[in-house]
Amino acid sequence: MNIDKEYVTRIASLARLETSPDQAEKFAAQFRDIIGYMDSLNLVDTTGVEPFYSPSENISVLREDERRATCRRREILANAPRHDGEYFIVPKIIQR
Amino acid sequence: MSDYETIIGLEVHAQLKTLSKIFCSCSTQFGNDPNTNTCHICTGMPGVLPVLNKKAVEFAVKMSLALDCRVNPRSVFARKNYFYPDLPRGYQISQYEEPLAEHGHIKILSGKQEKDVGITRIHMEEDAGKSIHSPSEGLSYVDLNRSGVPLMEIVSEPDMRSPEEATAYLKALRSIMRYLDISDGNMEEGSFRCDANVSIRPRGRQEFGTRTEIKNLNSFRNVQKALEYEVARQMDLLEDREDVIRETRLFDPDKGITVSMRGKEEAHDYRYFPDPDLVPLLVDRDWIEKLEKELPELPMARQARFMSQYELPDEDAQVLTSERDLADYFEECVKLYQQPKTISNWVMTELLRELNQAGTGIRESNLSPQLLTGLLRMVDDGTISNKIAKSIFPEVFAQGVDPVKLVQDKGLTQISDSGALEGVVDEVIRDNPDEVRKYREGRKKLMSFFVGQVMKKTKGQANPGLVNAILNRKLG
């Protein structure tokens, strides 16, 4: 994988992070180290091995469809930087 | 015929009718006060764990079986990463590489043409919240009541060849969902949403043209209008030797056009990966068999049965079976009164008109099968004319009054006494000498005039067959 400054900038923008050119350069090197290390795992031949998603495979965990109120609205809103007691308030979402 | 062939594939999102959300026990009730159907899980607080709703799985499996899909014994939930204020976690839990079900198909009826449309996949996911924008304040208000409401996404193969087929497909899907009682299928309220992929190609060519994705299709009529517009737009481009650009377009229902979202849309890179908070979903043979047994007779099968068992024309059978409640109602009526075609005629005209006007379903209406069949029996045995029956029907429908009693109270019984009718006919002949002369000179069409006059004098209560017979005899 070619991890350069542009790649880092794109990943950062997907995560809504700003990066300066210097930072992008620095992180590109660090990314290369980390992902390069991971890449060595790709050397293992996994032909015919099913991907392993979870340590608790073969267990179906389901809940019954029961309706229950577990929280009060003011508790849910309490951590929001801004609300009016009913809605979360956020900066205008840029739309057409 | 146009030189181009239209290719349409549809993605449908249907809200599953569970009581609680897909990963938490919050209510799915529509219209509650903002943010009252929320908890730590559906608002994305750190450290909480989603647990899958069993009923949501059962509903989606039932739909998969109804569409002849192969239900995967194991499916995996994945995170779809993007940022939007109505998505509190920064990712939507969906299914990606290993969906619940695949490789199905559905029969649709477009015009008189029956056709098979392939179903690529069905997967489960959660809905996002809702935002209300206030441009004047420069703010948006976010309500997370809908966040975590269970959705089923149904992706079709690009098998539809016209906007009509696309609409027929959507109606067939909706009808099945309502038969299964797993979704309301209400496009206007958003419990049934649709995005369309559209392309055209010169007739006879194998490769597909460049497609566009159309969003914001919130009624069956808009689906049709948007697709017609988009097909025409793409044809114009090709005729002018311009290219169709692969993009997402928004339908503007007021102007009836599609508008490019180009530039306003982020480059999509959802970076899907399996959600480590959820174990794979296992659906075993026993569970599938149990759900299979719970499937009701589905619309297409019921339509075919109505045609053979009740000897109804296909149009009648299609209308009657489009909604399960209506089909049930019809069959209850037939049990009480073995005249399927008569009942069908009444259901399809008088009853559907009243239901549409009242904006209600048959199950909520006051008109029991006993009342409707009671009314029809009176027509059949000559107690009242068909015309009188139609005139009192709205009252029977609205009030749920017994038609037998209504006819007695209002004195609407049909006059089938030929002595009484002869007197009226004589009067009509005496009062209209000009018409009588013209009739006798050969203007046979005037017969309906005479019948009309007799009906007027008897307030519509004369037996029309008898009136005709007497008039024929007297006018020679």
Coordinates of C-alpha atoms in Angstrom, one line a residue:
Chain A
M1 CA 0.0 0.0 0.0
N2 CA 1.4 3.4 -1.0
I3 CA 1.0 5.6 2.1
D4 CA 2.0 9.1 1.3
K5 CA 1.0 12.6 2.5
E6 CA -2.1 12.6 0.2
Y7 CA -3.3 9.3 1.6
V8 CA -3.0 10.7 5.2
T9 CA -4.8 13.9 4.3
R10 CA -7.7 11.9 2.8
I11 CA -8.0 9.6 5.8
A12 CA -7.9 12.6 8.1
S13 CA -10.6 14.4 6.1
L14 CA -12.8 11.3 6.2
A15 CA -12.5 11.5 10.0
R16 CA -13.1 15.3 9.9
L17 CA -9.6 16.0 11.1
E18 CA -7.4 18.8 9.8
T19 CA -3.8 18.1 9.1
S20 CA -1.0 20.5 8.3
P21 CA 1.5 19.4 5.5
D22 CA 4.1 18.8 8.2
Q23 CA 1.8 16.6 10.2
A24 CA 0.7 14.7 7.1
E25 CA 4.3 13.9 6.4
K26 CA 5.0 12.8 10.0
F27 CA 1.9 10.7 10.2
A28 CA 2.6 9.1 6.8
A29 CA 5.8 7.8 8.1
Q30 CA 4.1 6.5 11.3
F31 CA 1.3 4.9 9.3
R32 CA 3.8 3.1 7.1
D33 CA 5.5 1.7 10.2
I34 CA 2.3 0.5 11.8
I35 CA 0.6 -0.8 8.7
G36 CA 3.9 -2.2 7.4
Y37 CA 4.1 -4.2 10.6
M38 CA 0.5 -5.5 10.1
D39 CA 1.4 -6.3 6.5
S40 CA 3.7 -9.0 7.7
L41 CA 0.5 -10.8 8.8
N42 CA -0.5 -10.9 5.2
L43 CA 2.4 -13.2 4.5
V44 CA 0.6 -16.0 6.3
D45 CA -1.2 -18.2 3.8
T46 CA -4.9 -18.1 4.9
T47 CA -6.3 -20.0 1.9
G48 CA -9.4 -21.9 2.9
V49 CA -9.6 -20.3 6.4
E50 CA -12.9 -18.6 7.2
P51 CA -12.5 -15.0 8.5
F52 CA -12.8 -14.9 12.3
Y53 CA -15.0 -12.0 13.4
S54 CA -15.6 -12.6 17.0
P55 CA -14.3 -14.7 19.8
S56 CA -17.9 -15.7 20.5
E57 CA -18.7 -17.3 17.2
N58 CA -21.6 -19.8 17.0
I59 CA -23.6 -18.0 19.7
S60 CA -26.6 -16.2 18.6
V61 CA -27.4 -13.3 21.0
L62 CA -30.8 -11.9 20.6
R63 CA -33.3 -10.1 22.7
E64 CA -37.1 -10.3 22.7
D65 CA -39.0 -7.5 21.2
E66 CA -40.0 -5.8 24.4
R67 CA -40.5 -2.1 24.7
R68 CA -39.1 -0.4 27.8
A69 CA -38.1 3.2 28.6
T70 CA -34.7 3.1 30.3
C71 CA -33.7 6.8 30.1
R72 CA -35.2 10.2 30.7
R73 CA -34.9 12.7 28.0
R74 CA -33.1 15.2 30.2
E75 CA -30.4 12.6 31.0
I76 CA -29.9 12.0 27.3
L77 CA -29.7 15.7 26.5
A78 CA -27.5 16.5 29.5
N79 CA -24.2 15.7 27.8
A80 CA -25.0 17.7 24.6
P81 CA -23.1 20.9 24.2
R82 CA -26.3 22.6 23.2
H83 CA -30.0 21.6 23.5
D84 CA -33.4 23.3 24.2
G85 CA -34.8 20.6 26.5
E86 CA -36.4 18.8 23.5
Y87 CA -33.9 18.7 20.6
F88 CA -30.2 18.5 20.3
I89 CA -29.0 21.7 18.6
V90 CA -26.2 21.6 16.1
P91 CA -24.6 24.1 13.7
K92 CA -26.6 24.3 10.5
I93 CA -26.1 21.1 8.4
I94 CA -24.9 22.3 5.0
Q95 CA -27.6 21.2 2.6
R96 CA -28.8 22.4 -0.8
Chain B
M1 CA -40.9 2.0 -29.9
S2 CA -37.9 4.0 -28.7
D3 CA -34.4 3.2 -29.9
Y4 CA -33.3 3.0 -26.3
E5 CA -33.9 0.4 -23.6
T6 CA -34.4 1.6 -20.0
I7 CA -32.7 -0.3 -17.2
I8 CA -33.9 0.2 -13.6
G9 CA -32.9 -1.3 -10.4
L10 CA -34.4 -0.4 -7.0
E11 CA -33.2 -0.2 -3.4
V12 CA -36.1 -0.3 -1.0
H13 CA -35.8 0.5 2.7
A14 CA -38.8 -0.7 4.7
Q15 CA -39.3 -0.1 8.4
L16 CA -40.0 -3.3 10.3
K17 CA -43.1 -3.2 12.6
T18 CA -41.5 -4.1 15.8
L19 CA -42.4 -2.6 19.2
S20 CA -38.8 -1.8 20.1
K21 CA -35.8 -0.7 18.2
I22 CA -33.3 -3.0 16.5
F23 CA -30.6 -2.9 19.1
C24 CA -32.2 -1.5 22.3
S25 CA -35.6 -1.6 24.0
C26 CA -36.7 2.0 23.1
S27 CA -40.1 2.4 21.6
T28 CA -40.4 2.7 17.8
Q29 CA -43.7 4.7 18.1
F30 CA -44.0 7.3 15.5
G31 CA -44.8 10.9 16.5
N32 CA -43.7 10.9 20.1
D33 CA -42.1 14.0 21.6
P34 CA -38.6 14.6 20.3
N35 CA -35.9 12.5 21.9
T36 CA -38.3 10.7 24.3
N37 CA -37.7 7.4 22.5
T38 CA -34.0 7.4 23.3
C39 CA -31.5 5.7 25.5
H40 CA -27.7 5.4 25.9
I41 CA -27.6 2.8 23.1
C42 CA -29.5 4.5 20.3
T43 CA -27.8 7.9 21.1
G44 CA -24.4 6.3 20.8
M45 CA -23.0 6.8 24.3
P46 CA -19.5 5.3 24.8
G47 CA -19.3 1.8 26.0
V48 CA -22.8 0.6 25.4
L49 CA -23.6 -2.7 23.7
P50 CA -26.2 -3.2 21.0
V51 CA -28.3 -6.4 21.3
L52 CA -30.2 -7.6 18.2
N53 CA -34.0 -7.7 18.3
K54 CA -35.3 -11.3 17.6
K55 CA -38.6 -10.1 16.1
A56 CA -36.8 -7.8 13.6
V57 CA -34.8 -10.9 12.4
E58 CA -37.9 -12.9 12.1
F59 CA -39.7 -10.3 10.1
A60 CA -36.7 -9.9 7.7
V61 CA -36.4 -13.7 7.3
K62 CA -40.2 -13.9 6.5
M63 CA -39.7 -11.3 3.8
S64 CA -36.7 -13.2 2.5
L65 CA -38.7 -16.4 2.3
A66 CA -41.6 -14.7 0.6
L67 CA -39.2 -13.5 -2.0
D68 CA -37.7 -16.9 -2.5
C69 CA -34.3 -15.8 -1.2
R70 CA -31.7 -18.1 0.2
V71 CA -31.4 -17.2 3.8
N72 CA -27.7 -17.3 4.9
P73 CA -27.2 -19.5 7.9
R74 CA -24.7 -16.9 9.2
S75 CA -24.7 -13.2 8.5
V76 CA -22.6 -10.4 9.9
F77 CA -23.3 -6.8 11.0
A78 CA -20.9 -4.2 9.7
R79 CA -20.2 -0.5 10.5
K80 CA -20.8 1.9 7.7
N81 CA -18.8 5.0 8.6
Y82 CA -19.9 8.5 7.9
F83 CA -20.6 11.7 9.7
Y84 CA -23.9 13.4 10.0
P85 CA -25.5 14.9 13.1
D86 CA -28.5 12.5 13.0
L87 CA -26.1 9.5 13.2
P88 CA -24.8 9.8 16.8
R89 CA -22.2 7.1 16.6
G90 CA -20.5 8.2 13.4
Y91 CA -21.4 4.9 11.9
Q92 CA -24.6 3.1 10.9
I93 CA -24.9 -0.6 11.8
S94 CA -25.8 -2.4 8.7
Q95 CA -24.9 -5.6 6.9
Y96 CA -22.4 -5.6 4.0
E97 CA -20.4 -8.5 2.8
E98 CA -22.6 -11.1 4.5
P99 CA -26.2 -10.1 4.3
L100 CA -29.2 -11.9 5.8
A101 CA -30.4 -13.3 2.5
E102 CA -29.6 -13.3 -1.3
H103 CA -30.7 -14.5 -4.7
G104 CA -34.5 -14.2 -4.6
H105 CA -37.1 -13.1 -7.1
I106 CA -40.6 -11.7 -7.2
K107 CA -43.4 -11.9 -9.8
I108 CA -44.8 -8.6 -10.8
L109 CA -47.8 -7.7 -13.0
S110 CA -47.2 -4.6 -15.2
G111 CA -50.3 -4.0 -17.4
K112 CA -51.3 -7.6 -18.3
Q113 CA -47.7 -8.7 -18.5
E114 CA -46.3 -11.0 -15.8
K115 CA -42.6 -10.7 -15.1
D116 CA -40.0 -12.0 -12.8
V117 CA -37.7 -9.5 -11.1
G118 CA -34.5 -10.7 -9.4
I119 CA -33.8 -9.8 -5.7
T120 CA -30.1 -9.4 -5.2
R121 CA -30.1 -9.2 -1.4
I122 CA -32.0 -8.4 1.7
H123 CA -30.2 -7.1 4.7
M124 CA -31.0 -5.5 8.1
E125 CA -29.8 -2.2 9.4
E126 CA -30.8 0.6 11.7
D127 CA -32.4 3.9 10.8
A128 CA -30.8 7.3 11.5
G129 CA -32.4 10.2 13.4
K130 CA -34.2 13.2 11.9
S131 CA -33.0 16.7 11.6
I132 CA -34.9 19.9 11.2
H133 CA -33.1 22.8 9.6
S134 CA -33.5 26.4 10.6
P135 CA -31.6 28.4 8.0
S136 CA -32.7 31.7 9.6
E137 CA -31.0 30.7 12.9
G138 CA -28.1 28.9 11.2
L139 CA -29.0 25.9 13.3
S140 CA -30.3 22.4 12.9
Y141 CA -32.4 20.5 15.5
V142 CA -31.8 16.8 15.9
D143 CA -34.4 14.3 17.1
L144 CA -33.1 10.8 17.7
N145 CA -36.4 9.0 18.2
R146 CA -36.0 7.3 14.8
S147 CA -32.3 6.4 15.5
G148 CA -32.1 2.6 15.7
V149 CA -35.5 1.8 14.3
P150 CA -35.2 -1.5 12.4
L151 CA -35.0 -1.3 8.6
M152 CA -34.8 -4.0 6.0
E153 CA -33.1 -3.1 2.7
I154 CA -34.2 -4.9 -0.4
V155 CA -32.0 -4.6 -3.4
S156 CA -33.3 -5.7 -6.8
E157 CA -31.4 -6.8 -9.9
P158 CA -31.5 -4.2 -12.7
D159 CA -34.4 -6.2 -14.2
M160 CA -37.0 -3.5 -14.8
R161 CA -37.4 -2.0 -18.2
S162 CA -39.9 0.9 -17.7
P163 CA -41.1 3.2 -14.9
E164 CA -44.4 1.2 -15.0
E165 CA -42.5 -2.0 -14.1
A166 CA -40.7 -0.2 -11.3
T167 CA -44.0 1.0 -9.8
A168 CA -45.5 -2.5 -10.2
Y169 CA -42.4 -4.0 -8.4
L170 CA -42.8 -1.5 -5.5
K171 CA -46.5 -2.2 -5.2
A172 CA -45.9 -6.0 -5.3
L173 CA -43.2 -5.6 -2.5
R174 CA -45.5 -3.4 -0.5
S175 CA -48.4 -5.8 -0.8
I176 CA -46.3 -8.8 0.4
M177 CA -45.0 -6.8 3.4
R178 CA -48.5 -5.9 4.4
Y179 CA -49.7 -9.5 3.9
L180 CA -46.8 -10.6 6.2
D181 CA -47.8 -7.8 8.6
I182 CA -44.1 -6.8 9.0
S183 CA -44.2 -3.2 7.7
D184 CA -46.8 -0.5 7.1
G185 CA -45.3 0.2 3.6
N186 CA -46.3 3.8 3.9
M187 CA -44.3 5.9 1.4
E188 CA -45.6 9.2 2.5
E189 CA -44.8 8.6 6.1
G190 CA -41.4 7.2 5.3
S191 CA -41.9 3.6 6.5
F192 CA -41.2 2.5 2.9
R193 CA -38.5 4.4 1.0
C194 CA -37.0 3.9 -2.4
D195 CA -33.9 4.9 -4.4
A196 CA -33.7 4.1 -8.0
N197 CA -30.7 3.3 -10.3
V198 CA -31.5 4.2 -13.9
S199 CA -29.6 3.9 -17.1
I200 CA -30.5 3.5 -20.8
R201 CA -28.7 1.7 -23.6
P202 CA -29.3 1.5 -27.4
R203 CA -31.7 -1.4 -28.0
G204 CA -29.9 -4.6 -28.7
R205 CA -26.7 -3.7 -26.9
Q206 CA -25.5 -5.9 -24.1
E207 CA -23.5 -3.6 -21.8
F208 CA -25.3 -1.2 -19.5
G209 CA -25.0 2.5 -19.9
T210 CA -23.8 4.8 -17.2
R211 CA -26.4 4.9 -14.4
T212 CA -27.6 7.7 -12.1
E213 CA -29.1 7.1 -8.7
I214 CA -32.3 9.0 -7.9
K215 CA -33.2 9.8 -4.4
N216 CA -36.2 11.4 -2.6
L217 CA -38.9 9.3 -4.1
N218 CA -41.7 9.5 -1.5
S219 CA -44.8 8.3 -3.3
F220 CA -45.6 5.8 -6.0
R221 CA -46.6 8.6 -8.3
N222 CA -43.3 10.4 -7.7
V223 CA -41.4 7.2 -8.5
Q224 CA -43.1 7.0 -11.9
K225 CA -42.7 10.8 -12.6
A226 CA -39.0 10.9 -11.5
L227 CA -38.1 7.8 -13.6
E228 CA -39.9 9.1 -16.7
Y229 CA -38.1 12.4 -16.4
E230 CA -34.7 10.8 -15.8
V231 CA -35.1 8.4 -18.8
A232 CA -36.0 11.3 -21.0
R233 CA -33.1 13.4 -19.7
Q234 CA -30.6 10.6 -20.4
M235 CA -32.0 10.1 -23.9
D236 CA -31.6 13.8 -24.7
L237 CA -28.0 13.6 -23.6
L238 CA -27.2 10.6 -25.8
E239 CA -29.1 12.1 -28.7
D240 CA -26.9 15.3 -28.3
R241 CA -23.8 13.0 -28.1
E242 CA -23.2 14.0 -24.6
D243 CA -22.3 11.6 -21.7
V244 CA -24.5 10.6 -18.8
I245 CA -22.5 11.2 -15.6
R246 CA -22.5 8.7 -12.9
E247 CA -24.0 10.7 -10.0
T248 CA -26.7 10.9 -7.4
R249 CA -29.7 13.1 -8.4
L250 CA -32.5 14.4 -6.2
F251 CA -36.1 14.4 -7.4
D252 CA -37.9 17.7 -7.0
P253 CA -41.6 16.8 -6.7
D254 CA -42.8 20.4 -7.2
K255 CA -40.9 20.9 -10.5
G256 CA -41.1 17.2 -11.5
I257 CA -37.4 17.1 -12.4
T258 CA -34.3 15.5 -11.1
V259 CA -31.4 17.7 -9.9
S260 CA -27.8 16.8 -9.6
M261 CA -26.3 16.6 -6.1
R262 CA -22.8 16.9 -7.7
G263 CA -20.4 18.9 -5.6
K264 CA -22.7 18.7 -2.6
E265 CA -22.0 15.1 -2.0
E266 CA -18.9 13.9 -0.2
A267 CA -16.8 11.3 -2.0
H268 CA -18.3 8.1 -0.5
D269 CA -15.8 6.0 1.4
Y270 CA -17.7 4.2 4.1
R271 CA -14.8 2.0 5.2
Y272 CA -17.1 -0.9 6.2
F273 CA -15.8 -3.4 8.7
P274 CA -17.5 -6.1 10.8
D275 CA -19.0 -4.6 14.0
P276 CA -17.1 -6.2 16.9
D277 CA -20.0 -5.3 19.3
L278 CA -22.3 -7.8 17.6
V279 CA -21.8 -11.5 17.2
P280 CA -22.6 -13.0 13.8
L281 CA -26.3 -13.7 13.3
L282 CA -27.1 -17.4 13.0
V283 CA -30.3 -18.5 11.4
D284 CA -30.7 -22.3 11.5
R285 CA -32.8 -24.7 9.5
D286 CA -35.3 -25.2 12.3
W287 CA -35.9 -21.5 12.8
I288 CA -36.4 -21.0 9.0
E289 CA -38.9 -23.9 8.9
K290 CA -40.9 -22.5 11.8
L291 CA -41.1 -19.1 10.1
E292 CA -41.9 -20.7 6.8
K293 CA -45.0 -22.3 8.4
E294 CA -46.2 -19.0 9.6
L295 CA -46.2 -17.4 6.1
P296 CA -49.8 -16.6 5.0
E297 CA -51.0 -17.2 1.4
L298 CA -49.2 -14.5 -0.5
P299 CA -50.9 -12.0 -2.9
M300 CA -50.0 -13.6 -6.2
A301 CA -51.1 -17.1 -5.0
R302 CA -54.3 -15.7 -3.6
Q303 CA -55.0 -13.9 -6.8
A304 CA -54.6 -17.1 -8.8
R305 CA -56.9 -18.9 -6.4
F306 CA -59.5 -16.1 -6.5
M307 CA -59.6 -16.5 -10.3
S308 CA -60.0 -20.3 -10.2
Q309 CA -62.1 -20.8 -7.1
Y310 CA -64.5 -17.8 -7.5
E311 CA -64.2 -17.6 -11.3
L312 CA -63.3 -13.9 -11.1
P313 CA -61.7 -11.9 -14.0
D314 CA -58.0 -11.3 -13.3
E315 CA -58.6 -7.6 -12.7
D316 CA -61.1 -8.3 -10.0
A317 CA -58.8 -10.8 -8.4
Q318 CA -55.9 -8.4 -8.5
V319 CA -57.7 -5.6 -6.8
L320 CA -59.3 -7.8 -4.2
T321 CA -56.1 -9.4 -3.2
S322 CA -53.9 -6.3 -3.2
E323 CA -54.6 -5.8 0.5
R324 CA -54.9 -8.8 2.8
D325 CA -57.8 -7.2 4.8
L326 CA -59.8 -6.6 1.7
A327 CA -59.3 -10.1 0.5
D328 CA -60.3 -11.5 3.9
Y329 CA -63.4 -9.4 3.8
F330 CA -64.3 -10.6 0.4
E331 CA -64.0 -14.2 1.4
E332 CA -66.1 -13.6 4.5
C333 CA -68.8 -12.1 2.3
V334 CA -68.7 -15.0 -0.1
K335 CA -69.2 -17.5 2.8
L336 CA -72.4 -15.6 3.7
Y337 CA -73.7 -15.1 0.2
Q338 CA -72.4 -17.3 -2.6
Q339 CA -72.3 -14.7 -5.4
P340 CA -68.6 -13.9 -5.7
K341 CA -68.9 -11.7 -8.9
T342 CA -71.8 -9.7 -7.4
I343 CA -69.8 -9.1 -4.2
S344 CA -66.7 -8.3 -6.2
N345 CA -68.5 -5.7 -8.2
W346 CA -69.7 -4.0 -5.1
V347 CA -66.4 -4.2 -3.3
M348 CA -64.5 -2.8 -6.3
T349 CA -66.8 0.1 -6.9
E350 CA -69.1 1.2 -4.1
L351 CA -67.0 -0.1 -1.2
L352 CA -63.6 1.0 -2.4
R353 CA -65.0 4.5 -3.2
E354 CA -66.4 4.9 0.3
L355 CA -63.2 3.6 1.9
N356 CA -61.0 6.0 -0.2
Q357 CA -63.3 8.9 0.7
A358 CA -63.3 8.1 4.4
G359 CA -59.5 7.4 4.2
T360 CA -59.9 4.2 6.2
G361 CA -59.4 0.5 5.9
I362 CA -62.1 -2.1 5.7
R363 CA -61.2 -3.5 9.1
E364 CA -61.8 -0.1 10.8
S365 CA -65.1 0.5 8.9
N366 CA -68.6 -0.1 10.2
L367 CA -69.6 -2.3 7.3
S368 CA -69.5 -5.9 8.4
P369 CA -69.8 -8.7 5.8
Q370 CA -73.3 -9.3 7.2
L371 CA -74.4 -5.8 6.3
L372 CA -73.0 -5.8 2.8
T373 CA -74.4 -9.3 2.0
G374 CA -77.7 -8.4 3.6
L375 CA -78.0 -5.5 1.2
L376 CA -77.0 -7.6 -1.8
R377 CA -79.6 -10.3 -0.9
M378 CA -82.4 -7.6 -1.0
V379 CA -81.4 -6.7 -4.5
D380 CA -81.2 -10.3 -5.5
D381 CA -84.7 -11.2 -4.2
G382 CA -86.2 -8.1 -5.7
T383 CA -87.0 -6.3 -2.5
I384 CA -85.1 -3.3 -3.7
S385 CA -83.7 -2.1 -7.0
N386 CA -80.0 -2.0 -7.6
K387 CA -80.3 1.8 -7.8
I388 CA -81.9 2.1 -4.4
A389 CA -79.2 -0.2 -3.0
K390 CA -76.5 2.1 -4.3
S391 CA -78.3 5.1 -3.0
I392 CA -78.5 3.8 0.6
F393 CA -75.1 2.2 0.5
P394 CA -73.2 5.3 1.8
E395 CA -75.5 5.4 4.9
V396 CA -75.1 1.7 5.6
F397 CA -71.3 2.1 5.2
A398 CA -71.0 5.2 7.4
Q399 CA -73.5 4.3 10.1
G400 CA -73.3 0.6 10.1
V401 CA -77.1 0.4 10.0
D402 CA -78.9 -2.7 9.1
P403 CA -80.0 -2.2 5.4
V404 CA -83.1 -4.4 5.9
K405 CA -84.3 -2.1 8.6
L406 CA -83.3 1.0 6.7
V407 CA -85.3 -0.1 3.7
Q408 CA -88.4 -0.8 5.9
D409 CA -88.1 2.5 7.8
K410 CA -87.7 4.6 4.7
G411 CA -90.3 2.6 2.7
L412 CA -87.9 1.9 -0.1
T413 CA -89.2 -1.5 -1.0
Q414 CA -89.3 -2.1 -4.7
I415 CA -92.7 -1.9 -6.4
S416 CA -93.1 -5.2 -8.2
D417 CA -96.9 -5.2 -8.2
S418 CA -97.7 -5.0 -11.9
G419 CA -101.2 -3.5 -11.2
A420 CA -99.7 -0.5 -9.4
L421 CA -97.0 0.0 -12.0
E422 CA -99.5 -0.2 -14.9
G423 CA -101.3 2.8 -13.5
V424 CA -98.0 4.8 -13.4
V425 CA -97.1 3.7 -16.9
D426 CA -100.6 4.8 -18.2
E427 CA -100.0 8.2 -16.6
V428 CA -96.6 8.6 -18.3
I429 CA -98.1 7.6 -21.7
R430 CA -100.9 10.1 -21.3
D431 CA -98.7 13.0 -20.2
N432 CA -96.2 12.5 -23.1
P433 CA -98.1 12.2 -26.3
D434 CA -95.3 13.6 -28.5
E435 CA -92.7 11.1 -27.3
V436 CA -95.2 8.3 -27.6
R437 CA -95.8 9.3 -31.3
K438 CA -92.1 9.5 -32.0
Y439 CA -91.5 6.2 -30.4
R440 CA -94.2 4.5 -32.4
E441 CA -92.7 6.1 -35.6
G442 CA -89.4 4.3 -34.8
R443 CA -87.4 6.3 -32.3
K444 CA -86.9 3.2 -30.1
K445 CA -84.3 5.0 -28.0
L446 CA -87.0 6.9 -26.3
M447 CA -87.7 3.7 -24.2
S448 CA -85.2 4.9 -21.7
F449 CA -87.0 8.2 -21.4
F450 CA -90.2 6.4 -20.5
V451 CA -88.5 4.2 -18.0
G452 CA -86.9 7.3 -16.5
Q453 CA -90.3 9.0 -16.1
V454 CA -91.8 5.9 -14.4
M455 CA -88.8 5.8 -12.1
K456 CA -89.2 9.5 -11.3
K457 CA -92.8 9.0 -10.4
T458 CA -92.0 6.0 -8.2
K459 CA -88.9 7.6 -6.6
G460 CA -86.8 4.9 -8.1
Q461 CA -88.7 2.1 -6.4
A462 CA -90.2 0.5 -9.5
N463 CA -88.9 -2.8 -10.5
P464 CA -87.0 -1.9 -13.8
G465 CA -87.6 -5.2 -15.4
L466 CA -91.3 -5.1 -14.9
V467 CA -91.5 -1.4 -16.0
N468 CA -89.7 -2.4 -19.3
A469 CA -92.1 -5.2 -19.8
I470 CA -95.2 -3.2 -19.2
L471 CA -94.0 -0.3 -21.4
N472 CA -93.1 -2.6 -24.2
R473 CA -96.6 -4.1 -24.1
K474 CA -98.4 -0.8 -23.9
L475 CA -96.4 1.1 -26.5
G476 CA -96.6 -1.8 -28.9

